[in-house]
Amino acid sequence: DHDVLVWNPHVEQVICPLTGHTSALIGVKMSERSPEILSASNDGVIKIWDIRTFKCVQTLKCEAQTDLTDFTYFEGSTYGCIVVAEQKTLHMFENEPDKDPTITDISLTVDMMFQSTTCSMITVAGHGVKIWDARNG
């Protein structure tokens, strides 16, 4: 199935279908710190849904070479991290909601590159490398 179904367990009825995936779902996770549901499909699309409005608030695309097989989401004290599995490769997306979205890192950015084939920006700062979708951040 391509839809996430939000159920009310007290009346055993679907509250709202979350539609938008075009491939089979590989999992659904819930954030413990924010009112969000995360869903992932085997074509590499990860959607973040606001459960207050039942609307998609962000879509991430993992440029995998084959179908994804699994994903997980975990939250640290100040960040969240999405990890998706593709055969022997792991892809990671960080979520740092408490930071200013206009700042790439608290450390000085030492290099940046634009990848035209994937329409993404790659930044190097501090001890990390971040990949940004140039279309939506």
Short mmCIF file of N, CA and C in Angstrom, two decimals:
data_model
loop_
_atom_site.label_atom_id
_atom_site.label_comp_id
_atom_site.label_asym_id
_atom_site.label_seq_id
_atom_site.Cartn_x
_atom_site.Cartn_y
_atom_site.Cartn_z
N ASP A 1 0.83 -1.17 0.00
CA ASP A 1 0.00 0.00 0.00
C ASP A 1 0.88 1.24 0.00
N HIS A 2 0.38 2.35 -0.51
CA HIS A 2 1.14 3.60 -0.62
C HIS A 2 0.71 4.64 0.40
N ASP A 3 -0.33 4.38 1.19
CA ASP A 3 -0.87 5.37 2.11
C ASP A 3 -0.58 4.98 3.55
N VAL A 4 -0.37 6.01 4.39
CA VAL A 4 -0.27 5.82 5.84
C VAL A 4 -1.68 6.03 6.38
N LEU A 5 -2.17 5.10 7.16
CA LEU A 5 -3.52 5.22 7.73
C LEU A 5 -3.41 5.55 9.22
N VAL A 6 -3.98 6.67 9.62
CA VAL A 6 -4.00 7.08 11.02
C VAL A 6 -5.31 6.57 11.61
N TRP A 7 -5.19 5.73 12.65
CA TRP A 7 -6.35 5.07 13.23
C TRP A 7 -6.67 5.65 14.60
N ASN A 8 -7.94 5.57 14.98
CA ASN A 8 -8.38 5.83 16.34
C ASN A 8 -8.60 4.47 16.97
N PRO A 9 -7.76 4.05 17.92
CA PRO A 9 -7.90 2.69 18.47
C PRO A 9 -9.16 2.49 19.31
N HIS A 10 -9.77 3.58 19.76
CA HIS A 10 -10.96 3.45 20.61
C HIS A 10 -12.22 3.14 19.82
N VAL A 11 -12.25 3.54 18.55
CA VAL A 11 -13.43 3.26 17.74
C VAL A 11 -13.10 2.39 16.53
N GLU A 12 -11.83 1.95 16.44
CA GLU A 12 -11.38 1.09 15.35
C GLU A 12 -11.79 1.62 14.00
N GLN A 13 -11.39 2.86 13.76
CA GLN A 13 -11.77 3.53 12.52
C GLN A 13 -10.61 4.42 12.05
N VAL A 14 -10.44 4.49 10.75
CA VAL A 14 -9.40 5.35 10.18
C VAL A 14 -9.79 6.81 10.39
N ILE A 15 -8.88 7.60 10.97
CA ILE A 15 -9.12 9.03 11.14
C ILE A 15 -8.83 9.76 9.84
N CYS A 16 -7.67 9.42 9.24
CA CYS A 16 -7.26 10.13 8.03
C CYS A 16 -6.19 9.34 7.29
N PRO A 17 -6.33 9.15 5.99
CA PRO A 17 -5.23 8.57 5.22
C PRO A 17 -4.24 9.67 4.86
N LEU A 18 -2.96 9.39 5.00
CA LEU A 18 -1.91 10.32 4.59
C LEU A 18 -1.41 9.85 3.23
N THR A 19 -1.80 10.57 2.19
CA THR A 19 -1.49 10.14 0.83
C THR A 19 -0.36 10.98 0.26
N GLY A 20 0.40 10.39 -0.64
CA GLY A 20 1.48 11.12 -1.29
C GLY A 20 2.61 10.23 -1.76
N HIS A 21 2.75 9.06 -1.16
CA HIS A 21 3.77 8.11 -1.64
C HIS A 21 3.26 7.45 -2.92
N THR A 22 4.18 7.15 -3.83
CA THR A 22 3.81 6.49 -5.07
C THR A 22 4.38 5.07 -5.16
N SER A 23 5.11 4.65 -4.14
CA SER A 23 5.67 3.30 -4.07
C SER A 23 5.31 2.67 -2.73
N ALA A 24 5.56 1.39 -2.61
CA ALA A 24 5.22 0.65 -1.40
C ALA A 24 5.96 1.21 -0.19
N LEU A 25 5.24 1.33 0.93
CA LEU A 25 5.84 1.80 2.17
C LEU A 25 6.75 0.74 2.77
N ILE A 26 7.86 1.19 3.35
CA ILE A 26 8.75 0.27 4.06
C ILE A 26 8.68 0.48 5.57
N GLY A 27 8.01 1.55 5.99
CA GLY A 27 7.86 1.77 7.42
C GLY A 27 7.27 3.12 7.76
N VAL A 28 6.79 3.20 9.01
CA VAL A 28 6.24 4.42 9.57
C VAL A 28 6.79 4.54 10.98
N LYS A 29 7.25 5.73 11.34
CA LYS A 29 7.79 5.99 12.68
C LYS A 29 7.13 7.24 13.23
N MET A 30 7.13 7.36 14.56
CA MET A 30 6.55 8.52 15.22
C MET A 30 7.62 9.23 16.02
N SER A 31 7.61 10.55 15.95
CA SER A 31 8.53 11.35 16.75
C SER A 31 8.01 11.42 18.18
N GLU A 32 8.92 11.30 19.14
CA GLU A 32 8.52 11.41 20.54
C GLU A 32 8.58 12.85 21.03
N ARG A 33 9.32 13.72 20.31
CA ARG A 33 9.49 15.11 20.75
C ARG A 33 8.58 16.10 20.03
N SER A 34 8.07 15.72 18.90
CA SER A 34 7.26 16.66 18.13
C SER A 34 6.05 15.93 17.56
N PRO A 35 5.00 16.65 17.18
CA PRO A 35 3.79 16.00 16.66
C PRO A 35 3.95 15.60 15.19
N GLU A 36 4.88 14.68 14.94
CA GLU A 36 5.19 14.29 13.56
C GLU A 36 5.22 12.78 13.40
N ILE A 37 4.81 12.36 12.21
CA ILE A 37 4.93 10.98 11.77
C ILE A 37 5.87 10.98 10.58
N LEU A 38 6.77 10.01 10.51
CA LEU A 38 7.68 9.88 9.38
C LEU A 38 7.32 8.60 8.64
N SER A 39 7.28 8.68 7.32
CA SER A 39 7.00 7.49 6.51
C SER A 39 8.04 7.41 5.40
N ALA A 40 8.36 6.19 5.00
CA ALA A 40 9.35 5.99 3.94
C ALA A 40 8.85 4.92 2.99
N SER A 41 9.12 5.12 1.70
CA SER A 41 8.74 4.14 0.69
C SER A 41 9.99 3.59 0.03
N ASN A 42 9.84 2.45 -0.64
CA ASN A 42 11.01 1.77 -1.18
C ASN A 42 11.68 2.50 -2.34
N ASP A 43 11.04 3.55 -2.88
CA ASP A 43 11.68 4.33 -3.94
C ASP A 43 12.57 5.45 -3.40
N GLY A 44 12.73 5.52 -2.07
CA GLY A 44 13.63 6.49 -1.46
C GLY A 44 12.98 7.77 -0.99
N VAL A 45 11.65 7.85 -1.03
CA VAL A 45 10.96 9.06 -0.59
C VAL A 45 10.63 8.92 0.90
N ILE A 46 11.02 9.95 1.67
CA ILE A 46 10.71 10.01 3.09
C ILE A 46 9.84 11.24 3.29
N LYS A 47 8.70 11.06 3.94
CA LYS A 47 7.79 12.17 4.18
C LYS A 47 7.63 12.38 5.68
N ILE A 48 7.58 13.66 6.06
CA ILE A 48 7.35 14.03 7.45
C ILE A 48 5.98 14.70 7.49
N TRP A 49 5.09 14.16 8.34
CA TRP A 49 3.70 14.60 8.42
C TRP A 49 3.44 15.26 9.76
N ASP A 50 2.70 16.35 9.76
CA ASP A 50 2.25 16.99 11.00
C ASP A 50 0.94 16.31 11.40
N ILE A 51 0.91 15.66 12.56
CA ILE A 51 -0.28 14.91 12.94
C ILE A 51 -1.41 15.81 13.45
N ARG A 52 -1.12 17.11 13.65
CA ARG A 52 -2.18 18.03 14.04
C ARG A 52 -3.03 18.42 12.84
N THR A 53 -2.39 18.48 11.66
CA THR A 53 -3.11 18.91 10.45
C THR A 53 -3.24 17.79 9.42
N PHE A 54 -2.52 16.67 9.64
CA PHE A 54 -2.48 15.54 8.70
C PHE A 54 -1.96 15.96 7.33
N LYS A 55 -1.02 16.91 7.31
CA LYS A 55 -0.43 17.38 6.05
C LYS A 55 1.06 17.08 6.05
N CYS A 56 1.59 16.83 4.86
CA CYS A 56 3.02 16.61 4.70
C CYS A 56 3.74 17.96 4.84
N VAL A 57 4.72 18.03 5.75
CA VAL A 57 5.45 19.27 5.97
C VAL A 57 6.84 19.25 5.33
N GLN A 58 7.34 18.05 4.99
CA GLN A 58 8.64 17.96 4.32
C GLN A 58 8.74 16.63 3.61
N THR A 59 9.37 16.67 2.43
CA THR A 59 9.65 15.45 1.67
C THR A 59 11.15 15.40 1.41
N LEU A 60 11.76 14.27 1.74
CA LEU A 60 13.18 14.03 1.49
C LEU A 60 13.29 12.95 0.44
N LYS A 61 14.30 13.02 -0.39
CA LYS A 61 14.51 12.00 -1.43
C LYS A 61 15.90 11.43 -1.28
N CYS A 62 15.97 10.14 -1.06
CA CYS A 62 17.24 9.43 -0.98
C CYS A 62 17.54 8.91 -2.38
N GLU A 63 18.64 9.33 -2.96
CA GLU A 63 19.00 8.92 -4.32
C GLU A 63 19.65 7.54 -4.30
N ALA A 64 18.86 6.53 -4.03
CA ALA A 64 19.35 5.16 -3.95
C ALA A 64 19.40 4.53 -5.35
N GLN A 65 20.29 3.57 -5.51
CA GLN A 65 20.42 2.86 -6.78
C GLN A 65 19.43 1.70 -6.88
N THR A 66 19.02 1.18 -5.75
CA THR A 66 18.05 0.07 -5.71
C THR A 66 16.96 0.43 -4.71
N ASP A 67 15.93 -0.42 -4.61
CA ASP A 67 14.86 -0.18 -3.66
C ASP A 67 15.40 -0.18 -2.23
N LEU A 68 14.86 0.72 -1.42
CA LEU A 68 15.22 0.74 -0.01
C LEU A 68 14.53 -0.41 0.69
N THR A 69 15.15 -0.90 1.75
CA THR A 69 14.62 -2.07 2.44
C THR A 69 14.13 -1.77 3.86
N ASP A 70 14.63 -0.71 4.49
CA ASP A 70 14.24 -0.43 5.86
C ASP A 70 14.63 1.00 6.20
N PHE A 71 13.99 1.55 7.24
CA PHE A 71 14.42 2.84 7.76
C PHE A 71 14.11 2.94 9.23
N THR A 72 14.83 3.82 9.90
CA THR A 72 14.58 4.07 11.31
C THR A 72 14.74 5.54 11.60
N TYR A 73 14.21 5.97 12.71
CA TYR A 73 14.32 7.36 13.14
C TYR A 73 14.65 7.35 14.61
N PHE A 74 15.67 8.09 15.01
CA PHE A 74 15.96 8.20 16.43
C PHE A 74 16.23 9.66 16.77
N GLU A 75 15.96 9.98 18.04
CA GLU A 75 16.09 11.35 18.49
C GLU A 75 17.09 11.43 19.63
N GLY A 76 18.03 12.37 19.49
CA GLY A 76 18.94 12.69 20.57
C GLY A 76 18.33 13.81 21.39
N SER A 77 19.11 14.41 22.25
CA SER A 77 18.59 15.48 23.09
C SER A 77 18.32 16.75 22.30
N THR A 78 19.04 16.98 21.20
CA THR A 78 18.84 18.21 20.43
C THR A 78 18.68 17.97 18.93
N TYR A 79 18.56 16.73 18.49
CA TYR A 79 18.46 16.48 17.06
C TYR A 79 17.71 15.19 16.80
N GLY A 80 17.32 15.01 15.54
CA GLY A 80 16.73 13.76 15.09
C GLY A 80 17.54 13.24 13.92
N CYS A 81 17.49 11.96 13.68
CA CYS A 81 18.27 11.39 12.59
C CYS A 81 17.45 10.28 11.92
N ILE A 82 17.36 10.36 10.59
CA ILE A 82 16.68 9.34 9.80
C ILE A 82 17.76 8.53 9.10
N VAL A 83 17.71 7.23 9.22
CA VAL A 83 18.65 6.34 8.54
C VAL A 83 17.85 5.37 7.69
N VAL A 84 18.19 5.29 6.39
CA VAL A 84 17.52 4.35 5.50
C VAL A 84 18.54 3.36 4.96
N ALA A 85 18.10 2.12 4.73
CA ALA A 85 18.99 1.06 4.28
C ALA A 85 18.70 0.69 2.83
N GLU A 86 19.77 0.56 2.06
CA GLU A 86 19.71 0.12 0.67
C GLU A 86 20.78 -0.96 0.51
N GLN A 87 20.37 -2.19 0.50
CA GLN A 87 21.29 -3.33 0.43
C GLN A 87 22.42 -3.15 1.44
N LYS A 88 23.66 -2.84 1.00
CA LYS A 88 24.79 -2.70 1.92
C LYS A 88 25.13 -1.24 2.22
N THR A 89 24.25 -0.32 1.86
CA THR A 89 24.51 1.11 2.05
C THR A 89 23.49 1.72 2.99
N LEU A 90 23.96 2.60 3.88
CA LEU A 90 23.07 3.35 4.75
C LEU A 90 23.11 4.81 4.32
N HIS A 91 21.95 5.44 4.28
CA HIS A 91 21.84 6.87 3.97
C HIS A 91 21.29 7.55 5.22
N MET A 92 21.84 8.73 5.57
CA MET A 92 21.44 9.39 6.80
C MET A 92 21.00 10.82 6.53
N PHE A 93 19.92 11.23 7.19
CA PHE A 93 19.42 12.60 7.16
C PHE A 93 19.34 13.09 8.59
N GLU A 94 19.95 14.24 8.87
CA GLU A 94 19.89 14.81 10.21
C GLU A 94 18.80 15.87 10.28
N ASN A 95 18.17 15.97 11.44
CA ASN A 95 17.15 16.97 11.67
C ASN A 95 17.52 17.70 12.95
N GLU A 96 17.85 18.97 12.83
CA GLU A 96 18.21 19.76 14.00
C GLU A 96 17.21 20.91 14.12
N PRO A 97 16.03 20.66 14.68
CA PRO A 97 14.96 21.65 14.68
C PRO A 97 15.23 22.90 15.50
N ASP A 98 16.11 22.82 16.49
CA ASP A 98 16.36 23.96 17.36
C ASP A 98 17.33 24.97 16.75
N LYS A 99 17.94 24.64 15.63
CA LYS A 99 18.92 25.52 15.02
C LYS A 99 18.27 26.43 13.99
N ASP A 100 18.94 27.52 13.70
CA ASP A 100 18.50 28.46 12.69
C ASP A 100 18.62 27.80 11.31
N PRO A 101 17.52 27.65 10.55
CA PRO A 101 17.58 26.96 9.26
C PRO A 101 18.39 27.69 8.19
N THR A 102 18.75 28.95 8.44
CA THR A 102 19.55 29.68 7.46
C THR A 102 21.05 29.48 7.68
N ILE A 103 21.41 28.77 8.76
CA ILE A 103 22.83 28.52 9.08
C ILE A 103 23.13 27.05 8.81
N THR A 104 24.19 26.78 8.05
CA THR A 104 24.52 25.40 7.72
C THR A 104 25.13 24.64 8.87
N ASP A 105 25.89 25.33 9.71
CA ASP A 105 26.58 24.66 10.81
C ASP A 105 27.06 25.72 11.78
N ILE A 106 27.30 25.34 13.03
CA ILE A 106 27.85 26.32 13.96
C ILE A 106 29.34 26.53 13.71
N SER A 107 29.98 25.59 13.02
CA SER A 107 31.39 25.73 12.65
C SER A 107 31.49 26.45 11.31
N LEU A 108 32.66 26.98 11.04
CA LEU A 108 32.92 27.66 9.78
C LEU A 108 32.81 26.69 8.61
N THR A 109 32.04 27.05 7.58
CA THR A 109 31.94 26.24 6.36
C THR A 109 33.24 26.44 5.58
N VAL A 110 33.96 25.32 5.32
CA VAL A 110 35.26 25.43 4.65
C VAL A 110 35.20 25.08 3.17
N ASP A 111 34.13 24.43 2.73
CA ASP A 111 34.00 24.11 1.32
C ASP A 111 32.53 23.82 1.00
N MET A 112 32.18 24.05 -0.26
CA MET A 112 30.82 23.80 -0.71
C MET A 112 30.87 23.40 -2.18
N MET A 113 29.96 22.52 -2.60
CA MET A 113 29.91 22.07 -3.98
C MET A 113 28.45 21.88 -4.38
N PHE A 114 28.12 22.25 -5.62
CA PHE A 114 26.79 22.02 -6.16
C PHE A 114 26.84 20.81 -7.08
N GLN A 115 25.94 19.84 -6.87
CA GLN A 115 25.86 18.64 -7.68
C GLN A 115 24.64 18.79 -8.59
N SER A 116 24.88 19.07 -9.87
CA SER A 116 23.77 19.36 -10.78
C SER A 116 22.91 18.13 -11.10
N THR A 117 23.50 16.93 -11.11
CA THR A 117 22.71 15.75 -11.46
C THR A 117 21.66 15.42 -10.40
N THR A 118 21.95 15.73 -9.13
CA THR A 118 20.98 15.46 -8.06
C THR A 118 20.37 16.75 -7.52
N CYS A 119 20.78 17.89 -8.05
CA CYS A 119 20.30 19.20 -7.61
C CYS A 119 20.49 19.34 -6.10
N SER A 120 21.72 19.07 -5.63
CA SER A 120 22.00 19.14 -4.21
C SER A 120 23.26 19.95 -3.95
N MET A 121 23.34 20.48 -2.74
CA MET A 121 24.50 21.23 -2.27
C MET A 121 25.19 20.37 -1.22
N ILE A 122 26.50 20.35 -1.26
CA ILE A 122 27.29 19.61 -0.28
C ILE A 122 28.15 20.62 0.46
N THR A 123 28.04 20.66 1.79
CA THR A 123 28.84 21.59 2.58
C THR A 123 29.74 20.81 3.54
N VAL A 124 30.93 21.34 3.75
CA VAL A 124 31.89 20.76 4.69
C VAL A 124 32.14 21.81 5.77
N ALA A 125 31.89 21.43 7.03
CA ALA A 125 32.09 22.34 8.16
C ALA A 125 32.42 21.54 9.40
N GLY A 126 33.33 22.07 10.19
CA GLY A 126 33.68 21.36 11.43
C GLY A 126 34.14 19.95 11.14
N HIS A 127 33.47 18.97 11.73
CA HIS A 127 33.81 17.57 11.52
C HIS A 127 32.79 16.85 10.67
N GLY A 128 31.98 17.59 9.90
CA GLY A 128 30.90 16.93 9.18
C GLY A 128 30.72 17.40 7.76
N VAL A 129 30.03 16.56 7.02
CA VAL A 129 29.62 16.86 5.64
C VAL A 129 28.11 16.77 5.62
N LYS A 130 27.46 17.80 5.05
CA LYS A 130 26.00 17.79 4.95
C LYS A 130 25.60 17.91 3.50
N ILE A 131 24.54 17.18 3.13
CA ILE A 131 24.00 17.22 1.78
C ILE A 131 22.63 17.86 1.86
N TRP A 132 22.42 18.91 1.06
CA TRP A 132 21.18 19.69 1.08
C TRP A 132 20.49 19.56 -0.25
N ASP A 133 19.19 19.39 -0.25
CA ASP A 133 18.41 19.42 -1.49
C ASP A 133 18.28 20.89 -1.90
N ALA A 134 18.82 21.26 -3.04
CA ALA A 134 18.83 22.66 -3.49
C ALA A 134 17.44 23.17 -3.80
N ARG A 135 16.50 22.27 -4.02
CA ARG A 135 15.13 22.70 -4.34
C ARG A 135 14.35 23.10 -3.11
N ASN A 136 14.58 22.42 -1.97
CA ASN A 136 13.77 22.74 -0.79
C ASN A 136 14.55 22.78 0.52
N GLY A 137 15.87 22.73 0.44
CA GLY A 137 16.68 22.85 1.66
C GLY A 137 16.84 21.54 2.36
#
